[in-house]
PDB file of N, CA and C in Angstrom:
ATOM      1  N   MET O   1      13.837  28.776 -30.503  1.00 47.00           N
ATOM      2  CA  MET O   1      13.245  28.238 -29.301  1.00 47.00           C
ATOM      3  C   MET O   1      14.343  27.496 -28.536  1.00 47.00           C
ATOM      4  N   ASN O   2      14.594  27.914 -27.290  1.00 51.00           N
ATOM      5  CA  ASN O   2      15.666  27.314 -26.510  1.00 51.00           C
ATOM      6  C   ASN O   2      15.173  26.324 -25.465  1.00 51.00           C
ATOM      7  N   GLY O   3      13.898  26.095 -25.378  1.00 48.00           N
ATOM      8  CA  GLY O   3      13.341  25.139 -24.429  1.00 48.00           C
ATOM      9  C   GLY O   3      12.953  25.765 -23.103  1.00 48.00           C
ATOM     10  N   ALA O   4      13.345  27.006 -22.873  1.00 50.00           N
ATOM     11  CA  ALA O   4      13.023  27.658 -21.610  1.00 50.00           C
ATOM     12  C   ALA O   4      11.536  27.980 -21.491  1.00 50.00           C
ATOM     13  N   ASP O   5      10.847  28.050 -22.610  1.00 50.00           N
ATOM     14  CA  ASP O   5       9.438  28.388 -22.566  1.00 50.00           C
ATOM     15  C   ASP O   5       8.517  27.163 -22.568  1.00 50.00           C
ATOM     16  N   THR O   6       9.086  25.960 -22.532  1.00 46.00           N
ATOM     17  CA  THR O   6       8.262  24.758 -22.494  1.00 46.00           C
ATOM     18  C   THR O   6       8.074  24.329 -21.050  1.00 46.00           C
ATOM     19  N   PRO O   7       6.902  23.786 -20.722  1.00 46.00           N
ATOM     20  CA  PRO O   7       6.650  23.371 -19.344  1.00 46.00           C
ATOM     21  C   PRO O   7       7.535  22.194 -18.945  1.00 46.00           C
ATOM     22  N   VAL O   8       7.879  22.159 -17.682  1.00 44.00           N
ATOM     23  CA  VAL O   8       8.687  21.068 -17.155  1.00 44.00           C
ATOM     24  C   VAL O   8       7.762  19.929 -16.776  1.00 44.00           C
ATOM     25  N   THR O   9       8.088  18.745 -17.237  1.00 45.00           N
ATOM     26  CA  THR O   9       7.323  17.566 -16.864  1.00 45.00           C
ATOM     27  C   THR O   9       8.272  16.547 -16.272  1.00 45.00           C
ATOM     28  N   PRO O  10       7.813  15.825 -15.250  1.00 44.00           N
ATOM     29  CA  PRO O  10       8.689  14.828 -14.637  1.00 44.00           C
ATOM     30  C   PRO O  10       9.015  13.705 -15.612  1.00 44.00           C
ATOM     31  N   THR O  11      10.177  13.133 -15.449  1.00 42.00           N
ATOM     32  CA  THR O  11      10.584  11.981 -16.253  1.00 42.00           C
ATOM     33  C   THR O  11      10.617  10.761 -15.358  1.00 42.00           C
ATOM     34  N   SER O  12      10.905   9.643 -15.941  1.00 47.00           N
ATOM     35  CA  SER O  12      10.933   8.418 -15.153  1.00 47.00           C
ATOM     36  C   SER O  12      12.117   8.387 -14.196  1.00 47.00           C
ATOM     37  N   THR O  13      13.051   9.288 -14.330  1.00 45.00           N
ATOM     38  CA  THR O  13      14.192   9.317 -13.428  1.00 45.00           C
ATOM     39  C   THR O  13      13.993  10.290 -12.270  1.00 45.00           C
ATOM     40  N   GLU O  14      12.849  10.973 -12.229  1.00 44.00           N
ATOM     41  CA  GLU O  14      12.565  11.899 -11.139  1.00 44.00           C
ATOM     42  C   GLU O  14      12.408  11.110  -9.834  1.00 44.00           C
ATOM     43  N   ASP O  15      12.834  11.700  -8.733  1.00 56.00           N
ATOM     44  CA  ASP O  15      12.650  11.078  -7.436  1.00 56.00           C
ATOM     45  C   ASP O  15      11.214  11.265  -6.980  1.00 56.00           C
ATOM     46  N   THR O  16      10.520  10.177  -6.792  1.00 57.00           N
ATOM     47  CA  THR O  16       9.158  10.206  -6.263  1.00 57.00           C
ATOM     48  C   THR O  16       9.079   9.158  -5.164  1.00 57.00           C
ATOM     49  N   PRO O  17       8.211   9.363  -4.201  1.00 62.00           N
ATOM     50  CA  PRO O  17       8.093   8.365  -3.138  1.00 62.00           C
ATOM     51  C   PRO O  17       7.716   7.011  -3.717  1.00 62.00           C
ATOM     52  N   ALA O  18       8.355   5.983  -3.215  1.00 70.00           N
ATOM     53  CA  ALA O  18       8.073   4.625  -3.664  1.00 70.00           C
ATOM     54  C   ALA O  18       8.409   3.657  -2.547  1.00 70.00           C
ATOM     55  N   THR O  19       7.772   2.529  -2.576  1.00 76.00           N
ATOM     56  CA  THR O  19       8.114   1.472  -1.629  1.00 76.00           C
ATOM     57  C   THR O  19       9.134   0.556  -2.280  1.00 76.00           C
ATOM     58  N   PRO O  20       9.947  -0.120  -1.485  1.00 74.00           N
ATOM     59  CA  PRO O  20      10.877  -1.088  -2.071  1.00 74.00           C
ATOM     60  C   PRO O  20      10.116  -2.181  -2.818  1.00 74.00           C
ATOM     61  N   GLY O  21      10.731  -2.755  -3.819  1.00 82.00           N
ATOM     62  CA  GLY O  21      10.085  -3.788  -4.631  1.00 82.00           C
ATOM     63  C   GLY O  21       9.584  -4.972  -3.821  1.00 82.00           C
ATOM     64  N   TRP O  22      10.297  -5.323  -2.758  1.00 91.00           N
ATOM     65  CA  TRP O  22       9.872  -6.473  -1.959  1.00 91.00           C
ATOM     66  C   TRP O  22       8.527  -6.208  -1.288  1.00 91.00           C
ATOM     67  N   VAL O  23       8.207  -4.942  -1.027  1.00 92.00           N
ATOM     68  CA  VAL O  23       6.920  -4.611  -0.412  1.00 92.00           C
ATOM     69  C   VAL O  23       5.792  -4.952  -1.387  1.00 92.00           C
ATOM     70  N   GLU O  24       5.966  -4.571  -2.632  1.00 93.00           N
ATOM     71  CA  GLU O  24       4.939  -4.874  -3.639  1.00 93.00           C
ATOM     72  C   GLU O  24       4.766  -6.381  -3.793  1.00 93.00           C
ATOM     73  N   GLU O  25       5.874  -7.111  -3.820  1.00 94.00           N
ATOM     74  CA  GLU O  25       5.795  -8.570  -3.956  1.00 94.00           C
ATOM     75  C   GLU O  25       5.093  -9.194  -2.765  1.00 94.00           C
ATOM     76  N   SER O  26       5.419  -8.718  -1.565  1.00 95.00           N
ATOM     77  CA  SER O  26       4.765  -9.243  -0.356  1.00 95.00           C
ATOM     78  C   SER O  26       3.279  -8.928  -0.356  1.00 95.00           C
ATOM     79  N   LEU O  27       2.934  -7.705  -0.731  1.00 96.00           N
ATOM     80  CA  LEU O  27       1.525  -7.326  -0.794  1.00 96.00           C
ATOM     81  C   LEU O  27       0.786  -8.176  -1.825  1.00 96.00           C
ATOM     82  N   ASP O  28       1.411  -8.416  -2.948  1.00 96.00           N
ATOM     83  CA  ASP O  28       0.769  -9.247  -3.977  1.00 96.00           C
ATOM     84  C   ASP O  28       0.497 -10.654  -3.461  1.00 96.00           C
ATOM     85  N   ARG O  29       1.420 -11.213  -2.671  1.00 96.00           N
ATOM     86  CA  ARG O  29       1.193 -12.541  -2.092  1.00 96.00           C
ATOM     87  C   ARG O  29       0.016 -12.506  -1.113  1.00 96.00           C
ATOM     88  N   ILE O  30      -0.056 -11.454  -0.329  1.00 97.00           N
ATOM     89  CA  ILE O  30      -1.167 -11.314   0.624  1.00 97.00           C
ATOM     90  C   ILE O  30      -2.489 -11.211  -0.134  1.00 97.00           C
ATOM     91  N   LEU O  31      -2.533 -10.362  -1.124  1.00 97.00           N
ATOM     92  CA  LEU O  31      -3.773 -10.135  -1.873  1.00 97.00           C
ATOM     93  C   LEU O  31      -4.185 -11.350  -2.694  1.00 97.00           C
ATOM     94  N   ALA O  32      -3.218 -12.156  -3.105  1.00 96.00           N
ATOM     95  CA  ALA O  32      -3.520 -13.352  -3.897  1.00 96.00           C
ATOM     96  C   ALA O  32      -4.346 -14.359  -3.105  1.00 96.00           C
ATOM     97  N   SER O  33      -4.287 -14.267  -1.781  1.00 94.00           N
ATOM     98  CA  SER O  33      -5.053 -15.202  -0.950  1.00 94.00           C
ATOM     99  C   SER O  33      -6.525 -14.807  -0.835  1.00 94.00           C
ATOM    100  N   LEU O  34      -6.875 -13.629  -1.300  1.00 95.00           N
ATOM    101  CA  LEU O  34      -8.261 -13.171  -1.207  1.00 95.00           C
ATOM    102  C   LEU O  34      -9.103 -13.753  -2.340  1.00 95.00           C
ATOM    103  N   PRO O  35     -10.384 -13.947  -2.082  1.00 94.00           N
ATOM    104  CA  PRO O  35     -11.279 -14.497  -3.109  1.00 94.00           C
ATOM    105  C   PRO O  35     -11.789 -13.416  -4.078  1.00 94.00           C
ATOM    106  N   VAL O  36     -10.852 -12.600  -4.566  1.00 94.00           N
ATOM    107  CA  VAL O  36     -11.182 -11.486  -5.457  1.00 94.00           C
ATOM    108  C   VAL O  36     -10.119 -11.454  -6.550  1.00 94.00           C
ATOM    109  N   THR O  37     -10.516 -11.091  -7.762  1.00 95.00           N
ATOM    110  CA  THR O  37      -9.557 -11.035  -8.863  1.00 95.00           C
ATOM    111  C   THR O  37      -8.584  -9.870  -8.683  1.00 95.00           C
ATOM    112  N   ALA O  38      -7.425 -10.017  -9.261  1.00 94.00           N
ATOM    113  CA  ALA O  38      -6.397  -8.979  -9.198  1.00 94.00           C
ATOM    114  C   ALA O  38      -6.895  -7.682  -9.828  1.00 94.00           C
ATOM    115  N   ASP O  39      -7.710  -7.787 -10.870  1.00 96.00           N
ATOM    116  CA  ASP O  39      -8.253  -6.588 -11.520  1.00 96.00           C
ATOM    117  C   ASP O  39      -9.105  -5.767 -10.560  1.00 96.00           C
ATOM    118  N   LYS O  40      -9.930  -6.456  -9.773  1.00 95.00           N
ATOM    119  CA  LYS O  40     -10.778  -5.745  -8.816  1.00 95.00           C
ATOM    120  C   LYS O  40      -9.960  -5.147  -7.683  1.00 95.00           C
ATOM    121  N   LEU O  41      -8.867  -5.802  -7.332  1.00 96.00           N
ATOM    122  CA  LEU O  41      -8.018  -5.333  -6.236  1.00 96.00           C
ATOM    123  C   LEU O  41      -7.043  -4.237  -6.664  1.00 96.00           C
ATOM    124  N   ALA O  42      -6.806  -4.112  -7.953  1.00 96.00           N
ATOM    125  CA  ALA O  42      -5.771  -3.202  -8.455  1.00 96.00           C
ATOM    126  C   ALA O  42      -5.877  -1.766  -7.927  1.00 96.00           C
ATOM    127  N   PRO O  43      -7.045  -1.125  -7.964  1.00 97.00           N
ATOM    128  CA  PRO O  43      -7.091   0.255  -7.462  1.00 97.00           C
ATOM    129  C   PRO O  43      -6.840   0.349  -5.955  1.00 97.00           C
ATOM    130  N   PHE O  44      -7.298  -0.639  -5.201  1.00 97.00           N
ATOM    131  CA  PHE O  44      -7.063  -0.654  -3.757  1.00 97.00           C
ATOM    132  C   PHE O  44      -5.578  -0.848  -3.464  1.00 97.00           C
ATOM    133  N   ARG O  45      -4.960  -1.761  -4.216  1.00 96.00           N
ATOM    134  CA  ARG O  45      -3.531  -2.051  -4.080  1.00 96.00           C
ATOM    135  C   ARG O  45      -2.712  -0.800  -4.361  1.00 96.00           C
ATOM    136  N   ALA O  46      -3.019  -0.140  -5.465  1.00 95.00           N
ATOM    137  CA  ALA O  46      -2.269   1.055  -5.863  1.00 95.00           C
ATOM    138  C   ALA O  46      -2.390   2.163  -4.818  1.00 95.00           C
ATOM    139  N   SER O  47      -3.583   2.351  -4.315  1.00 95.00           N
ATOM    140  CA  SER O  47      -3.812   3.391  -3.314  1.00 95.00           C
ATOM    141  C   SER O  47      -3.047   3.093  -2.028  1.00 95.00           C
ATOM    142  N   TYR O  48      -3.067   1.856  -1.596  1.00 95.00           N
ATOM    143  CA  TYR O  48      -2.353   1.461  -0.375  1.00 95.00           C
ATOM    144  C   TYR O  48      -0.846   1.642  -0.542  1.00 95.00           C
ATOM    145  N   LEU O  49      -0.317   1.204  -1.670  1.00 94.00           N
ATOM    146  CA  LEU O  49       1.119   1.369  -1.922  1.00 94.00           C
ATOM    147  C   LEU O  49       1.508   2.842  -1.985  1.00 94.00           C
ATOM    148  N   ASP O  50       0.667   3.660  -2.605  1.00 93.00           N
ATOM    149  CA  ASP O  50       0.937   5.106  -2.645  1.00 93.00           C
ATOM    150  C   ASP O  50       0.963   5.690  -1.243  1.00 93.00           C
ATOM    151  N   CYS O  51       0.030   5.256  -0.429  1.00 93.00           N
ATOM    152  CA  CYS O  51      -0.024   5.753   0.950  1.00 93.00           C
ATOM    153  C   CYS O  51       1.233   5.339   1.705  1.00 93.00           C
ATOM    154  N   LEU O  52       1.630   4.071   1.592  1.00 92.00           N
ATOM    155  CA  LEU O  52       2.837   3.604   2.269  1.00 92.00           C
ATOM    156  C   LEU O  52       4.068   4.368   1.794  1.00 92.00           C
ATOM    157  N   ALA O  53       4.142   4.598   0.499  1.00 89.00           N
ATOM    158  CA  ALA O  53       5.291   5.321  -0.056  1.00 89.00           C
ATOM    159  C   ALA O  53       5.337   6.744   0.476  1.00 89.00           C
ATOM    160  N   GLY O  54       4.187   7.336   0.681  1.00 88.00           N
ATOM    161  CA  GLY O  54       4.125   8.698   1.181  1.00 88.00           C
ATOM    162  C   GLY O  54       4.501   8.821   2.648  1.00 88.00           C
ATOM    163  N   CYS O  55       4.526   7.704   3.360  1.00 86.00           N
ATOM    164  CA  CYS O  55       4.887   7.744   4.782  1.00 86.00           C
ATOM    165  C   CYS O  55       6.345   8.139   4.975  1.00 86.00           C
ATOM    166  N   GLY O  56       7.186   7.712   4.045  1.00 72.00           N
ATOM    167  CA  GLY O  56       8.607   8.049   4.137  1.00 72.00           C
ATOM    168  C   GLY O  56       9.177   7.713   5.486  1.00 72.00           C
ATOM    169  N   ARG O  57       9.836   8.680   6.056  1.00 65.00           N
ATOM    170  CA  ARG O  57      10.438   8.492   7.375  1.00 65.00           C
ATOM    171  C   ARG O  57       9.815   9.466   8.364  1.00 65.00           C
ATOM    172  N   THR O  58       8.507   9.437   8.443  1.00 62.00           N
ATOM    173  CA  THR O  58       7.797  10.333   9.355  1.00 62.00           C
ATOM    174  C   THR O  58       8.201  10.047  10.790  1.00 62.00           C
ATOM    175  N   THR O  59       7.933  10.989  11.653  1.00 69.00           N
ATOM    176  CA  THR O  59       8.320  10.814  13.051  1.00 69.00           C
ATOM    177  C   THR O  59       7.578   9.660  13.699  1.00 69.00           C
ATOM    178  N   ASP O  60       6.357   9.407  13.298  1.00 83.00           N
ATOM    179  CA  ASP O  60       5.613   8.275  13.835  1.00 83.00           C
ATOM    180  C   ASP O  60       5.187   7.381  12.681  1.00 83.00           C
ATOM    181  N   LEU O  61       6.123   6.562  12.252  1.00 84.00           N
ATOM    182  CA  LEU O  61       5.888   5.694  11.101  1.00 84.00           C
ATOM    183  C   LEU O  61       4.761   4.703  11.374  1.00 84.00           C
ATOM    184  N   ASP O  62       4.684   4.204  12.604  1.00 86.00           N
ATOM    185  CA  ASP O  62       3.624   3.249  12.927  1.00 86.00           C
ATOM    186  C   ASP O  62       2.243   3.875  12.781  1.00 86.00           C
ATOM    187  N   GLN O  63       2.113   5.112  13.206  1.00 91.00           N
ATOM    188  CA  GLN O  63       0.828   5.806  13.074  1.00 91.00           C
ATOM    189  C   GLN O  63       0.489   6.048  11.602  1.00 91.00           C
ATOM    190  N   ALA O  64       1.488   6.394  10.812  1.00 92.00           N
ATOM    191  CA  ALA O  64       1.266   6.619   9.383  1.00 92.00           C
ATOM    192  C   ALA O  64       0.860   5.315   8.694  1.00 92.00           C
ATOM    193  N   HIS O  65       1.545   4.220   9.034  1.00 93.00           N
ATOM    194  CA  HIS O  65       1.191   2.918   8.456  1.00 93.00           C
ATOM    195  C   HIS O  65      -0.220   2.514   8.875  1.00 93.00           C
ATOM    196  N   ASP O  66      -0.547   2.768  10.147  1.00 94.00           N
ATOM    197  CA  ASP O  66      -1.875   2.425  10.641  1.00 94.00           C
ATOM    198  C   ASP O  66      -2.953   3.151   9.839  1.00 94.00           C
ATOM    199  N   ALA O  67      -2.717   4.419   9.553  1.00 95.00           N
ATOM    200  CA  ALA O  67      -3.685   5.194   8.763  1.00 95.00           C
ATOM    201  C   ALA O  67      -3.836   4.611   7.362  1.00 95.00           C
ATOM    202  N   CYS O  68      -2.735   4.206   6.750  1.00 95.00           N
ATOM    203  CA  CYS O  68      -2.796   3.591   5.417  1.00 95.00           C
ATOM    204  C   CYS O  68      -3.588   2.292   5.458  1.00 95.00           C
ATOM    205  N   ARG O  69      -3.277   1.459   6.448  1.00 96.00           N
ATOM    206  CA  ARG O  69      -3.947   0.161   6.570  1.00 96.00           C
ATOM    207  C   ARG O  69      -5.443   0.342   6.819  1.00 96.00           C
ATOM    208  N   GLN O  70      -5.806   1.233   7.736  1.00 97.00           N
ATOM    209  CA  GLN O  70      -7.217   1.438   8.041  1.00 97.00           C
ATOM    210  C   GLN O  70      -7.980   1.980   6.832  1.00 97.00           C
ATOM    211  N   GLY O  71      -7.352   2.882   6.086  1.00 96.00           N
ATOM    212  CA  GLY O  71      -7.981   3.392   4.872  1.00 96.00           C
ATOM    213  C   GLY O  71      -8.175   2.299   3.835  1.00 96.00           C
ATOM    214  N   PHE O  72      -7.163   1.461   3.682  1.00 97.00           N
ATOM    215  CA  PHE O  72      -7.234   0.345   2.737  1.00 97.00           C
ATOM    216  C   PHE O  72      -8.351  -0.612   3.138  1.00 97.00           C
ATOM    217  N   LEU O  73      -8.394  -0.967   4.420  1.00 97.00           N
ATOM    218  CA  LEU O  73      -9.413  -1.906   4.883  1.00 97.00           C
ATOM    219  C   LEU O  73     -10.825  -1.341   4.735  1.00 97.00           C
ATOM    220  N   ARG O  74     -11.000  -0.045   5.022  1.00 96.00           N
ATOM    221  CA  ARG O  74     -12.324   0.585   4.828  1.00 96.00           C
ATOM    222  C   ARG O  74     -12.733   0.522   3.366  1.00 96.00           C
ATOM    223  N   ALA O  75     -11.793   0.850   2.484  1.00 95.00           N
ATOM    224  CA  ALA O  75     -12.100   0.855   1.052  1.00 95.00           C
ATOM    225  C   ALA O  75     -12.443  -0.547   0.560  1.00 95.00           C
ATOM    226  N   VAL O  76     -11.687  -1.528   1.001  1.00 95.00           N
ATOM    227  CA  VAL O  76     -11.939  -2.916   0.590  1.00 95.00           C
ATOM    228  C   VAL O  76     -13.280  -3.385   1.152  1.00 95.00           C
ATOM    229  N   LYS O  77     -13.550  -3.049   2.407  1.00 94.00           N
ATOM    230  CA  LYS O  77     -14.819  -3.454   3.017  1.00 94.00           C
ATOM    231  C   LYS O  77     -15.996  -2.834   2.277  1.00 94.00           C
ATOM    232  N   ASP O  78     -15.871  -1.561   1.908  1.00 93.00           N
ATOM    233  CA  ASP O  78     -16.954  -0.874   1.207  1.00 93.00           C
ATOM    234  C   ASP O  78     -17.084  -1.305  -0.253  1.00 93.00           C
ATOM    235  N   GLY O  79     -15.951  -1.650  -0.879  1.00 94.00           N
ATOM    236  CA  GLY O  79     -15.966  -1.920  -2.310  1.00 94.00           C
ATOM    237  C   GLY O  79     -16.051  -3.381  -2.707  1.00 94.00           C
ATOM    238  N   LEU O  80     -15.748  -4.275  -1.777  1.00 93.00           N
ATOM    239  CA  LEU O  80     -15.736  -5.704  -2.086  1.00 93.00           C
ATOM    240  C   LEU O  80     -16.528  -6.451  -1.021  1.00 93.00           C
ATOM    241  N   GLU O  81     -17.015  -7.589  -1.368  1.00 87.00           N
ATOM    242  CA  GLU O  81     -17.782  -8.380  -0.410  1.00 87.00           C
ATOM    243  C   GLU O  81     -16.879  -9.420   0.233  1.00 87.00           C
ATOM    244  N   LEU O  82     -16.244  -9.017   1.342  1.00 92.00           N
ATOM    245  CA  LEU O  82     -15.386  -9.933   2.088  1.00 92.00           C
ATOM    246  C   LEU O  82     -15.968 -10.113   3.475  1.00 92.00           C
ATOM    247  N   ASP O  83     -15.915 -11.341   3.987  1.00 94.00           N
ATOM    248  CA  ASP O  83     -16.464 -11.588   5.319  1.00 94.00           C
ATOM    249  C   ASP O  83     -15.512 -11.063   6.394  1.00 94.00           C
ATOM    250  N   ALA O  84     -16.022 -10.982   7.602  1.00 95.00           N
ATOM    251  CA  ALA O  84     -15.270 -10.409   8.725  1.00 95.00           C
ATOM    252  C   ALA O  84     -13.980 -11.184   9.005  1.00 95.00           C
ATOM    253  N   SER O  85     -14.034 -12.486   8.891  1.00 96.00           N
ATOM    254  CA  SER O  85     -12.854 -13.314   9.142  1.00 96.00           C
ATOM    255  C   SER O  85     -11.751 -13.028   8.122  1.00 96.00           C
ATOM    256  N   THR O  86     -12.132 -12.902   6.871  1.00 96.00           N
ATOM    257  CA  THR O  86     -11.162 -12.600   5.811  1.00 96.00           C
ATOM    258  C   THR O  86     -10.557 -11.225   6.031  1.00 96.00           C
ATOM    259  N   LEU O  87     -11.387 -10.264   6.404  1.00 96.00           N
ATOM    260  CA  LEU O  87     -10.889  -8.908   6.657  1.00 96.00           C
ATOM    261  C   LEU O  87      -9.925  -8.892   7.839  1.00 96.00           C
ATOM    262  N   ARG O  88     -10.213  -9.653   8.887  1.00 97.00           N
ATOM    263  CA  ARG O  88      -9.329  -9.699  10.060  1.00 97.00           C
ATOM    264  C   ARG O  88      -7.986 -10.334   9.692  1.00 97.00           C
ATOM    265  N   THR O  89      -8.010 -11.407   8.936  1.00 97.00           N
ATOM    266  CA  THR O  89      -6.771 -12.049   8.497  1.00 97.00           C
ATOM    267  C   THR O  89      -5.968 -11.088   7.633  1.00 97.00           C
ATOM    268  N   LEU O  90      -6.649 -10.389   6.734  1.00 97.00           N
ATOM    269  CA  LEU O  90      -5.986  -9.405   5.878  1.00 97.00           C
ATOM    270  C   LEU O  90      -5.335  -8.319   6.731  1.00 97.00           C
ATOM    271  N   GLU O  91      -6.054  -7.833   7.729  1.00 97.00           N
ATOM    272  CA  GLU O  91      -5.508  -6.797   8.600  1.00 97.00           C
ATOM    273  C   GLU O  91      -4.241  -7.282   9.306  1.00 97.00           C
ATOM    274  N   GLN O  92      -4.251  -8.496   9.804  1.00 97.00           N
ATOM    275  CA  GLN O  92      -3.085  -9.050  10.485  1.00 97.00           C
ATOM    276  C   GLN O  92      -1.897  -9.178   9.535  1.00 97.00           C
ATOM    277  N   GLN O  93      -2.160  -9.613   8.314  1.00 97.00           N
ATOM    278  CA  GLN O  93      -1.086  -9.752   7.331  1.00 97.00           C
ATOM    279  C   GLN O  93      -0.499  -8.395   6.958  1.00 97.00           C
ATOM    280  N   LEU O  94      -1.344  -7.389   6.825  1.00 97.00           N
ATOM    281  CA  LEU O  94      -0.862  -6.046   6.508  1.00 97.00           C
ATOM    282  C   LEU O  94      -0.052  -5.469   7.667  1.00 97.00           C
ATOM    283  N   GLU O  95      -0.471  -5.745   8.892  1.00 96.00           N
ATOM    284  CA  GLU O  95       0.288  -5.298  10.063  1.00 96.00           C
ATOM    285  C   GLU O  95       1.693  -5.892  10.033  1.00 96.00           C
ATOM    286  N   GLN O  96       1.796  -7.167   9.707  1.00 96.00           N
ATOM    287  CA  GLN O  96       3.106  -7.814   9.626  1.00 96.00           C
ATOM    288  C   GLN O  96       3.959  -7.200   8.520  1.00 96.00           C
ATOM    289  N   LEU O  97       3.345  -6.910   7.392  1.00 95.00           N
ATOM    290  CA  LEU O  97       4.059  -6.269   6.292  1.00 95.00           C
ATOM    291  C   LEU O  97       4.599  -4.910   6.741  1.00 95.00           C
ATOM    292  N   GLU O  98       3.773  -4.147   7.413  1.00 93.00           N
ATOM    293  CA  GLU O  98       4.186  -2.819   7.868  1.00 93.00           C
ATOM    294  C   GLU O  98       5.301  -2.902   8.911  1.00 93.00           C
ATOM    295  N   LEU O  99       5.246  -3.913   9.777  1.00 91.00           N
ATOM    296  CA  LEU O  99       6.334  -4.105  10.735  1.00 91.00           C
ATOM    297  C   LEU O  99       7.643  -4.411  10.009  1.00 91.00           C
ATOM    298  N   SER O 100       7.560  -5.182   8.940  1.00 91.00           N
ATOM    299  CA  SER O 100       8.744  -5.485   8.143  1.00 91.00           C
ATOM    300  C   SER O 100       9.306  -4.228   7.490  1.00 91.00           C
ATOM    301  N   ILE O 101       8.418  -3.372   7.016  1.00 87.00           N
ATOM    302  CA  ILE O 101       8.862  -2.112   6.408  1.00 87.00           C
ATOM    303  C   ILE O 101       9.563  -1.266   7.460  1.00 87.00           C
ATOM    304  N   SER O 102       8.970  -1.149   8.637  1.00 84.00           N
ATOM    305  CA  SER O 102       9.554  -0.340   9.705  1.00 84.00           C
ATOM    306  C   SER O 102      10.921  -0.869  10.117  1.00 84.00           C
ATOM    307  N   SER O 103      11.053  -2.163  10.198  1.00 83.00           N
ATOM    308  CA  SER O 103      12.343  -2.732  10.615  1.00 83.00           C
ATOM    309  C   SER O 103      13.403  -2.635   9.521  1.00 83.00           C
ATOM    310  N   ASP O 104      12.959  -2.463   8.287  1.00 73.00           N
ATOM    311  CA  ASP O 104      13.886  -2.353   7.155  1.00 73.00           C
ATOM    312  C   ASP O 104      14.465  -0.944   7.017  1.00 73.00           C
ATOM    313  N   ILE O 105      13.845   0.016   7.682  1.00 65.00           N
ATOM    314  CA  ILE O 105      14.292   1.414   7.542  1.00 65.00           C
ATOM    315  C   ILE O 105      15.433   1.709   8.478  1.00 65.00           C
TER     316      ILE O 105
END
């Protein structure tokens, strides 16, 4: 057996879309201000970060970020009980984070 007949699986060194570490840290600070446990926020956080990572260097990065943010906010609104004021503050904080990402590229 020479290994040619075994399926190829990605390793931890494979290139996959990812956000810079500072993005995750900034998002964690934003989410820490919410009246929800980190465990409940974890799937929403992961999905949002995956979406941001998938934006890469698209031709309209702002539009791609907007889609990620709106999807995240819809999911949080549907899945968690947050008031309108908290959701608006969260949206503003995410917009600032996305502007930082855009300026970092």
